[in-house]
């Protein structure tokens, strides 16, 4: 079991508080649930940005959603940030804009490179993180994965098939998260 991490995960905590009310809610990241089912039931299981598309590519999405459902108490929440790239598959962009964080010598740049499959149903993702090192930039982290493009209808269907109820999509404007958030309730 883990507490929500700062920054983006703070939105998960805010959504949980808005739905469940104030309190000391038990959170776990979906990856932690998949690694080891928690002792006792959780209030919230959350999944960050690219996890569901990666699990879908690995044919593990249905099992992961079922595990999340089993880990939750009745009335518990599953919250997932899911990029909606189904409209982009026709255009097949090679990269989104870089993200810059920090200031001065502490500045870091994160760059993504997308390599689309011919049919547009999946894409390879390389994430490169650069940091200032004196007068030059240094690669401090590189990660490569493969993702399936999943539609909103597929997310809803997967959550429903896993036994969730009251599946809802929150826009970035509604949630404050840069990606749409999917919220589902364990009955």
JSON list of C-alpha atoms in Angstrom, two decimals:
[
{"chain": "A", "resi": 1, "resn": "UNK", "atom": "CA", "xyz": [0.00, 0.00, 0.00]},
{"chain": "A", "resi": 2, "resn": "UNK", "atom": "CA", "xyz": [1.28, 3.45, -0.85]},
{"chain": "A", "resi": 3, "resn": "UNK", "atom": "CA", "xyz": [0.02, 6.94, -0.23]},
{"chain": "A", "resi": 4, "resn": "UNK", "atom": "CA", "xyz": [-0.54, 9.11, -3.29]},
{"chain": "A", "resi": 5, "resn": "UNK", "atom": "CA", "xyz": [2.65, 10.72, -4.50]},
{"chain": "A", "resi": 6, "resn": "UNK", "atom": "CA", "xyz": [2.92, 14.50, -4.82]},
{"chain": "A", "resi": 7, "resn": "UNK", "atom": "CA", "xyz": [2.01, 16.54, -7.90]},
{"chain": "A", "resi": 8, "resn": "UNK", "atom": "CA", "xyz": [-0.16, 14.61, -10.40]},
{"chain": "A", "resi": 9, "resn": "UNK", "atom": "CA", "xyz": [-1.27, 12.06, -7.82]},
{"chain": "A", "resi": 10, "resn": "UNK", "atom": "CA", "xyz": [-2.53, 14.89, -5.63]},
{"chain": "A", "resi": 11, "resn": "UNK", "atom": "CA", "xyz": [-5.43, 15.12, -8.08]},
{"chain": "A", "resi": 12, "resn": "UNK", "atom": "CA", "xyz": [-6.30, 11.47, -7.32]},
{"chain": "A", "resi": 13, "resn": "UNK", "atom": "CA", "xyz": [-6.49, 12.35, -3.62]},
{"chain": "A", "resi": 14, "resn": "UNK", "atom": "CA", "xyz": [-8.66, 15.38, -4.38]},
{"chain": "A", "resi": 15, "resn": "UNK", "atom": "CA", "xyz": [-11.06, 13.29, -6.48]},
{"chain": "A", "resi": 16, "resn": "UNK", "atom": "CA", "xyz": [-11.22, 10.64, -3.76]},
{"chain": "A", "resi": 17, "resn": "UNK", "atom": "CA", "xyz": [-12.01, 13.25, -1.12]},
{"chain": "A", "resi": 18, "resn": "UNK", "atom": "CA", "xyz": [-14.69, 14.80, -3.34]},
{"chain": "A", "resi": 19, "resn": "UNK", "atom": "CA", "xyz": [-16.39, 11.42, -3.83]},
{"chain": "A", "resi": 20, "resn": "UNK", "atom": "CA", "xyz": [-15.69, 9.61, -0.54]},
{"chain": "A", "resi": 21, "resn": "UNK", "atom": "CA", "xyz": [-15.58, 12.63, 1.76]},
{"chain": "A", "resi": 22, "resn": "UNK", "atom": "CA", "xyz": [-12.74, 13.72, 4.00]},
{"chain": "A", "resi": 23, "resn": "UNK", "atom": "CA", "xyz": [-10.76, 11.09, 5.85]},
{"chain": "A", "resi": 24, "resn": "UNK", "atom": "CA", "xyz": [-7.64, 9.00, 5.93]},
{"chain": "A", "resi": 25, "resn": "UNK", "atom": "CA", "xyz": [-8.26, 6.93, 2.80]},
{"chain": "A", "resi": 26, "resn": "UNK", "atom": "CA", "xyz": [-6.13, 3.88, 1.99]},
{"chain": "A", "resi": 27, "resn": "UNK", "atom": "CA", "xyz": [-4.56, 4.33, -1.47]},
{"chain": "A", "resi": 28, "resn": "UNK", "atom": "CA", "xyz": [-2.54, 2.00, -3.66]},
{"chain": "A", "resi": 29, "resn": "UNK", "atom": "CA", "xyz": [-1.07, 2.35, -7.10]},
{"chain": "A", "resi": 30, "resn": "UNK", "atom": "CA", "xyz": [-2.37, -0.30, -9.52]},
{"chain": "A", "resi": 31, "resn": "UNK", "atom": "CA", "xyz": [1.20, -1.50, -10.09]},
{"chain": "A", "resi": 32, "resn": "UNK", "atom": "CA", "xyz": [1.55, -2.16, -6.35]},
{"chain": "A", "resi": 33, "resn": "UNK", "atom": "CA", "xyz": [-1.73, -4.09, -6.33]},
{"chain": "A", "resi": 34, "resn": "UNK", "atom": "CA", "xyz": [-0.52, -6.20, -9.26]},
{"chain": "A", "resi": 35, "resn": "UNK", "atom": "CA", "xyz": [2.80, -6.88, -7.51]},
{"chain": "A", "resi": 36, "resn": "UNK", "atom": "CA", "xyz": [1.14, -7.97, -4.26]},
{"chain": "A", "resi": 37, "resn": "UNK", "atom": "CA", "xyz": [-2.53, -7.95, -3.31]},
{"chain": "A", "resi": 38, "resn": "UNK", "atom": "CA", "xyz": [-2.82, -5.71, -0.23]},
{"chain": "A", "resi": 39, "resn": "UNK", "atom": "CA", "xyz": [-3.88, -7.04, 3.15]},
{"chain": "A", "resi": 40, "resn": "UNK", "atom": "CA", "xyz": [-7.34, -5.65, 3.73]},
{"chain": "A", "resi": 41, "resn": "UNK", "atom": "CA", "xyz": [-9.42, -3.70, 1.31]},
{"chain": "A", "resi": 42, "resn": "UNK", "atom": "CA", "xyz": [-8.47, -0.30, -0.05]},
{"chain": "A", "resi": 43, "resn": "UNK", "atom": "CA", "xyz": [-10.45, 2.89, -0.50]},
{"chain": "A", "resi": 44, "resn": "UNK", "atom": "CA", "xyz": [-8.72, 3.90, -3.74]},
{"chain": "A", "resi": 45, "resn": "UNK", "atom": "CA", "xyz": [-6.66, 2.20, -6.42]},
{"chain": "A", "resi": 46, "resn": "UNK", "atom": "CA", "xyz": [-5.15, 4.59, -8.97]},
{"chain": "A", "resi": 47, "resn": "UNK", "atom": "CA", "xyz": [-3.34, 4.24, -12.28]},
{"chain": "A", "resi": 48, "resn": "UNK", "atom": "CA", "xyz": [-1.09, 6.90, -13.73]},
{"chain": "A", "resi": 49, "resn": "UNK", "atom": "CA", "xyz": [-0.92, 8.24, -17.28]},
{"chain": "A", "resi": 50, "resn": "UNK", "atom": "CA", "xyz": [0.26, 5.48, -19.57]},
{"chain": "A", "resi": 51, "resn": "UNK", "atom": "CA", "xyz": [-0.33, 2.40, -17.43]},
{"chain": "A", "resi": 52, "resn": "UNK", "atom": "CA", "xyz": [-3.67, 1.25, -18.92]},
{"chain": "A", "resi": 53, "resn": "UNK", "atom": "CA", "xyz": [-2.48, 1.61, -22.55]},
{"chain": "A", "resi": 54, "resn": "UNK", "atom": "CA", "xyz": [0.70, -0.31, -21.68]},
{"chain": "A", "resi": 55, "resn": "UNK", "atom": "CA", "xyz": [-1.27, -3.08, -19.94]},
{"chain": "A", "resi": 56, "resn": "UNK", "atom": "CA", "xyz": [-3.64, -3.22, -22.92]},
{"chain": "A", "resi": 57, "resn": "UNK", "atom": "CA", "xyz": [-0.69, -3.73, -25.27]},
{"chain": "A", "resi": 58, "resn": "UNK", "atom": "CA", "xyz": [0.59, -6.53, -23.03]},
{"chain": "A", "resi": 59, "resn": "UNK", "atom": "CA", "xyz": [-2.89, -8.15, -22.98]},
{"chain": "A", "resi": 60, "resn": "UNK", "atom": "CA", "xyz": [-3.03, -7.58, -19.22]},
{"chain": "A", "resi": 61, "resn": "UNK", "atom": "CA", "xyz": [-5.67, -4.87, -18.93]},
{"chain": "A", "resi": 62, "resn": "UNK", "atom": "CA", "xyz": [-8.64, -7.11, -18.08]},
{"chain": "A", "resi": 63, "resn": "UNK", "atom": "CA", "xyz": [-6.73, -8.96, -15.36]},
{"chain": "A", "resi": 64, "resn": "UNK", "atom": "CA", "xyz": [-5.38, -5.69, -13.93]},
{"chain": "A", "resi": 65, "resn": "UNK", "atom": "CA", "xyz": [-8.84, -4.13, -13.70]},
{"chain": "A", "resi": 66, "resn": "UNK", "atom": "CA", "xyz": [-10.19, -7.30, -12.06]},
{"chain": "A", "resi": 67, "resn": "UNK", "atom": "CA", "xyz": [-7.35, -7.17, -9.50]},
{"chain": "A", "resi": 68, "resn": "UNK", "atom": "CA", "xyz": [-8.12, -3.50, -8.78]},
{"chain": "A", "resi": 69, "resn": "UNK", "atom": "CA", "xyz": [-11.77, -4.39, -8.21]},
{"chain": "A", "resi": 70, "resn": "UNK", "atom": "CA", "xyz": [-10.85, -7.19, -5.79]},
{"chain": "A", "resi": 71, "resn": "UNK", "atom": "CA", "xyz": [-8.54, -4.88, -3.82]},
{"chain": "A", "resi": 72, "resn": "UNK", "atom": "CA", "xyz": [-11.27, -2.29, -3.21]},
{"chain": "A", "resi": 73, "resn": "UNK", "atom": "CA", "xyz": [-13.83, -2.20, -0.44]},
{"chain": "A", "resi": 74, "resn": "UNK", "atom": "CA", "xyz": [-17.50, -1.78, -1.45]},
{"chain": "A", "resi": 75, "resn": "UNK", "atom": "CA", "xyz": [-17.85, 1.88, -2.43]},
{"chain": "A", "resi": 76, "resn": "UNK", "atom": "CA", "xyz": [-14.10, 2.18, -3.09]},
{"chain": "A", "resi": 77, "resn": "UNK", "atom": "CA", "xyz": [-12.81, 4.02, -6.15]},
{"chain": "A", "resi": 78, "resn": "UNK", "atom": "CA", "xyz": [-10.68, 3.16, -9.11]},
{"chain": "A", "resi": 79, "resn": "UNK", "atom": "CA", "xyz": [-9.18, 6.31, -10.66]},
{"chain": "A", "resi": 80, "resn": "UNK", "atom": "CA", "xyz": [-7.12, 6.21, -13.85]},
{"chain": "A", "resi": 81, "resn": "UNK", "atom": "CA", "xyz": [-5.56, 8.87, -16.04]},
{"chain": "A", "resi": 82, "resn": "UNK", "atom": "CA", "xyz": [-5.82, 7.68, -19.64]},
{"chain": "A", "resi": 83, "resn": "UNK", "atom": "CA", "xyz": [-4.49, 9.53, -22.68]},
{"chain": "A", "resi": 84, "resn": "UNK", "atom": "CA", "xyz": [-7.05, 9.71, -25.47]},
{"chain": "A", "resi": 85, "resn": "UNK", "atom": "CA", "xyz": [-4.99, 9.20, -28.60]},
{"chain": "A", "resi": 86, "resn": "UNK", "atom": "CA", "xyz": [-7.59, 7.46, -30.77]},
{"chain": "A", "resi": 87, "resn": "UNK", "atom": "CA", "xyz": [-8.15, 10.65, -32.79]},
{"chain": "A", "resi": 88, "resn": "UNK", "atom": "CA", "xyz": [-4.39, 11.09, -33.27]},
{"chain": "A", "resi": 89, "resn": "UNK", "atom": "CA", "xyz": [-3.84, 7.65, -34.78]},
{"chain": "A", "resi": 90, "resn": "UNK", "atom": "CA", "xyz": [-4.72, 9.03, -38.23]},
{"chain": "A", "resi": 91, "resn": "UNK", "atom": "CA", "xyz": [-2.18, 11.83, -37.92]},
{"chain": "A", "resi": 92, "resn": "UNK", "atom": "CA", "xyz": [0.45, 9.72, -36.13]},
{"chain": "A", "resi": 93, "resn": "UNK", "atom": "CA", "xyz": [2.45, 12.56, -34.60]},
{"chain": "A", "resi": 94, "resn": "UNK", "atom": "CA", "xyz": [6.06, 11.71, -33.76]},
{"chain": "A", "resi": 95, "resn": "UNK", "atom": "CA", "xyz": [6.15, 13.55, -30.42]},
{"chain": "A", "resi": 96, "resn": "UNK", "atom": "CA", "xyz": [4.24, 15.85, -28.10]},
{"chain": "A", "resi": 97, "resn": "UNK", "atom": "CA", "xyz": [5.89, 19.09, -26.98]},
{"chain": "A", "resi": 98, "resn": "UNK", "atom": "CA", "xyz": [8.72, 18.66, -24.47]},
{"chain": "A", "resi": 99, "resn": "UNK", "atom": "CA", "xyz": [7.97, 19.27, -20.78]},
{"chain": "A", "resi": 100, "resn": "UNK", "atom": "CA", "xyz": [10.28, 21.58, -18.87]},
{"chain": "A", "resi": 101, "resn": "UNK", "atom": "CA", "xyz": [10.44, 21.59, -15.08]},
{"chain": "A", "resi": 102, "resn": "UNK", "atom": "CA", "xyz": [12.61, 23.41, -12.56]},
{"chain": "A", "resi": 103, "resn": "UNK", "atom": "CA", "xyz": [14.60, 26.60, -13.00]},
{"chain": "A", "resi": 104, "resn": "UNK", "atom": "CA", "xyz": [18.16, 27.54, -13.76]},
{"chain": "A", "resi": 105, "resn": "UNK", "atom": "CA", "xyz": [20.67, 24.80, -12.95]},
{"chain": "A", "resi": 106, "resn": "UNK", "atom": "CA", "xyz": [17.82, 22.61, -11.65]},
{"chain": "A", "resi": 107, "resn": "UNK", "atom": "CA", "xyz": [15.97, 22.62, -14.98]},
{"chain": "A", "resi": 108, "resn": "UNK", "atom": "CA", "xyz": [15.01, 19.28, -16.54]},
{"chain": "A", "resi": 109, "resn": "UNK", "atom": "CA", "xyz": [13.47, 18.51, -19.92]},
{"chain": "A", "resi": 110, "resn": "UNK", "atom": "CA", "xyz": [11.37, 15.44, -20.65]},
{"chain": "A", "resi": 111, "resn": "UNK", "atom": "CA", "xyz": [10.97, 14.46, -24.29]},
{"chain": "A", "resi": 112, "resn": "UNK", "atom": "CA", "xyz": [8.73, 11.73, -25.70]},
{"chain": "A", "resi": 113, "resn": "UNK", "atom": "CA", "xyz": [9.26, 10.05, -29.06]},
{"chain": "A", "resi": 114, "resn": "UNK", "atom": "CA", "xyz": [6.36, 8.09, -30.59]},
{"chain": "A", "resi": 115, "resn": "UNK", "atom": "CA", "xyz": [6.78, 5.36, -33.18]},
{"chain": "A", "resi": 116, "resn": "UNK", "atom": "CA", "xyz": [3.35, 4.39, -34.55]},
{"chain": "A", "resi": 117, "resn": "UNK", "atom": "CA", "xyz": [2.44, 0.93, -35.83]},
{"chain": "A", "resi": 118, "resn": "UNK", "atom": "CA", "xyz": [1.37, 0.86, -39.47]},
{"chain": "A", "resi": 119, "resn": "UNK", "atom": "CA", "xyz": [-2.29, 0.27, -38.50]},
{"chain": "A", "resi": 120, "resn": "UNK", "atom": "CA", "xyz": [-2.28, 3.09, -35.91]},
{"chain": "A", "resi": 121, "resn": "UNK", "atom": "CA", "xyz": [-3.54, 0.75, -33.16]},
{"chain": "A", "resi": 122, "resn": "UNK", "atom": "CA", "xyz": [-0.37, 0.97, -31.06]},
{"chain": "A", "resi": 123, "resn": "UNK", "atom": "CA", "xyz": [2.81, 2.97, -30.71]},
{"chain": "A", "resi": 124, "resn": "UNK", "atom": "CA", "xyz": [6.26, 2.66, -29.23]},
{"chain": "A", "resi": 125, "resn": "UNK", "atom": "CA", "xyz": [7.06, 5.27, -26.62]},
{"chain": "A", "resi": 126, "resn": "UNK", "atom": "CA", "xyz": [10.51, 6.45, -25.65]},
{"chain": "A", "resi": 127, "resn": "UNK", "atom": "CA", "xyz": [10.76, 8.90, -22.77]},
{"chain": "A", "resi": 128, "resn": "UNK", "atom": "CA", "xyz": [14.05, 10.75, -22.39]},
{"chain": "A", "resi": 129, "resn": "UNK", "atom": "CA", "xyz": [14.80, 12.94, -19.39]},
{"chain": "A", "resi": 130, "resn": "UNK", "atom": "CA", "xyz": [17.61, 15.48, -19.66]},
{"chain": "A", "resi": 131, "resn": "UNK", "atom": "CA", "xyz": [19.15, 17.55, -16.89]},
{"chain": "A", "resi": 132, "resn": "UNK", "atom": "CA", "xyz": [21.55, 20.47, -16.87]},
{"chain": "A", "resi": 133, "resn": "UNK", "atom": "CA", "xyz": [25.14, 19.50, -16.14]},
{"chain": "A", "resi": 134, "resn": "UNK", "atom": "CA", "xyz": [27.19, 22.67, -16.13]},
{"chain": "A", "resi": 135, "resn": "UNK", "atom": "CA", "xyz": [26.91, 24.13, -19.61]},
{"chain": "A", "resi": 136, "resn": "UNK", "atom": "CA", "xyz": [25.65, 20.91, -21.21]},
{"chain": "A", "resi": 137, "resn": "UNK", "atom": "CA", "xyz": [22.62, 18.63, -21.07]},
{"chain": "A", "resi": 138, "resn": "UNK", "atom": "CA", "xyz": [22.96, 15.09, -19.79]},
{"chain": "A", "resi": 139, "resn": "UNK", "atom": "CA", "xyz": [20.62, 12.14, -20.33]},
{"chain": "A", "resi": 140, "resn": "UNK", "atom": "CA", "xyz": [19.60, 11.02, -16.84]},
{"chain": "A", "resi": 141, "resn": "UNK", "atom": "CA", "xyz": [16.80, 8.58, -17.68]},
{"chain": "A", "resi": 142, "resn": "UNK", "atom": "CA", "xyz": [15.48, 6.73, -20.72]},
{"chain": "A", "resi": 143, "resn": "UNK", "atom": "CA", "xyz": [12.46, 4.42, -20.78]},
{"chain": "A", "resi": 144, "resn": "UNK", "atom": "CA", "xyz": [10.95, 2.54, -23.72]},
{"chain": "A", "resi": 145, "resn": "UNK", "atom": "CA", "xyz": [7.54, 0.86, -23.77]},
{"chain": "A", "resi": 146, "resn": "UNK", "atom": "CA", "xyz": [4.82, -0.07, -26.23]},
{"chain": "A", "resi": 147, "resn": "UNK", "atom": "CA", "xyz": [1.21, 1.09, -25.82]},
{"chain": "A", "resi": 148, "resn": "UNK", "atom": "CA", "xyz": [-2.12, 0.24, -27.37]},
{"chain": "A", "resi": 149, "resn": "UNK", "atom": "CA", "xyz": [-4.41, 3.10, -28.29]},
{"chain": "A", "resi": 150, "resn": "UNK", "atom": "CA", "xyz": [-7.55, 2.63, -26.21]},
{"chain": "A", "resi": 151, "resn": "UNK", "atom": "CA", "xyz": [-10.76, 4.54, -26.69]},
{"chain": "A", "resi": 152, "resn": "UNK", "atom": "CA", "xyz": [-13.08, 5.89, -24.02]},
{"chain": "A", "resi": 153, "resn": "UNK", "atom": "CA", "xyz": [-15.59, 3.20, -24.96]},
{"chain": "A", "resi": 154, "resn": "UNK", "atom": "CA", "xyz": [-12.92, 0.53, -24.38]},
{"chain": "A", "resi": 155, "resn": "UNK", "atom": "CA", "xyz": [-12.06, 1.95, -20.96]},
{"chain": "A", "resi": 156, "resn": "UNK", "atom": "CA", "xyz": [-15.74, 2.00, -19.98]},
{"chain": "A", "resi": 157, "resn": "UNK", "atom": "CA", "xyz": [-16.29, -1.54, -21.27]},
{"chain": "A", "resi": 158, "resn": "UNK", "atom": "CA", "xyz": [-13.21, -2.85, -19.43]},
{"chain": "A", "resi": 159, "resn": "UNK", "atom": "CA", "xyz": [-14.25, -1.27, -16.14]},
{"chain": "A", "resi": 160, "resn": "UNK", "atom": "CA", "xyz": [-17.81, -2.55, -16.49]},
{"chain": "A", "resi": 161, "resn": "UNK", "atom": "CA", "xyz": [-16.61, -6.07, -17.36]},
{"chain": "A", "resi": 162, "resn": "UNK", "atom": "CA", "xyz": [-14.38, -6.01, -14.24]},
{"chain": "A", "resi": 163, "resn": "UNK", "atom": "CA", "xyz": [-17.46, -5.38, -12.10]},
{"chain": "A", "resi": 164, "resn": "UNK", "atom": "CA", "xyz": [-17.25, -1.64, -11.54]},
{"chain": "A", "resi": 165, "resn": "UNK", "atom": "CA", "xyz": [-20.32, 0.59, -11.43]},
{"chain": "A", "resi": 166, "resn": "UNK", "atom": "CA", "xyz": [-20.94, 4.30, -11.95]},
{"chain": "A", "resi": 167, "resn": "UNK", "atom": "CA", "xyz": [-18.10, 4.63, -14.48]},
{"chain": "A", "resi": 168, "resn": "UNK", "atom": "CA", "xyz": [-17.49, 8.29, -15.22]},
{"chain": "A", "resi": 169, "resn": "UNK", "atom": "CA", "xyz": [-15.00, 10.27, -17.32]},
{"chain": "A", "resi": 170, "resn": "UNK", "atom": "CA", "xyz": [-13.76, 13.58, -15.92]},
{"chain": "A", "resi": 171, "resn": "UNK", "atom": "CA", "xyz": [-12.30, 16.11, -18.32]},
{"chain": "A", "resi": 172, "resn": "UNK", "atom": "CA", "xyz": [-9.03, 17.85, -17.48]},
{"chain": "A", "resi": 173, "resn": "UNK", "atom": "CA", "xyz": [-11.05, 20.99, -16.73]},
{"chain": "A", "resi": 174, "resn": "UNK", "atom": "CA", "xyz": [-13.23, 19.09, -14.25]},
{"chain": "A", "resi": 175, "resn": "UNK", "atom": "CA", "xyz": [-10.41, 17.25, -12.48]},
{"chain": "A", "resi": 176, "resn": "UNK", "atom": "CA", "xyz": [-7.37, 19.51, -12.78]},
{"chain": "A", "resi": 177, "resn": "UNK", "atom": "CA", "xyz": [-5.32, 16.62, -14.21]},
{"chain": "A", "resi": 178, "resn": "UNK", "atom": "CA", "xyz": [-3.78, 17.14, -17.68]},
{"chain": "A", "resi": 179, "resn": "UNK", "atom": "CA", "xyz": [-5.39, 13.91, -18.96]},
{"chain": "A", "resi": 180, "resn": "UNK", "atom": "CA", "xyz": [-8.96, 12.70, -18.73]},
{"chain": "A", "resi": 181, "resn": "UNK", "atom": "CA", "xyz": [-9.60, 10.75, -15.52]},
{"chain": "A", "resi": 182, "resn": "UNK", "atom": "CA", "xyz": [-11.81, 7.68, -15.36]},
{"chain": "A", "resi": 183, "resn": "UNK", "atom": "CA", "xyz": [-13.52, 7.11, -12.03]},
{"chain": "A", "resi": 184, "resn": "UNK", "atom": "CA", "xyz": [-15.37, 3.89, -11.23]},
{"chain": "A", "resi": 185, "resn": "UNK", "atom": "CA", "xyz": [-16.99, 2.61, -8.04]},
{"chain": "A", "resi": 186, "resn": "UNK", "atom": "CA", "xyz": [-16.66, -0.88, -6.59]},
{"chain": "A", "resi": 187, "resn": "UNK", "atom": "CA", "xyz": [-20.22, -1.98, -5.77]}
]
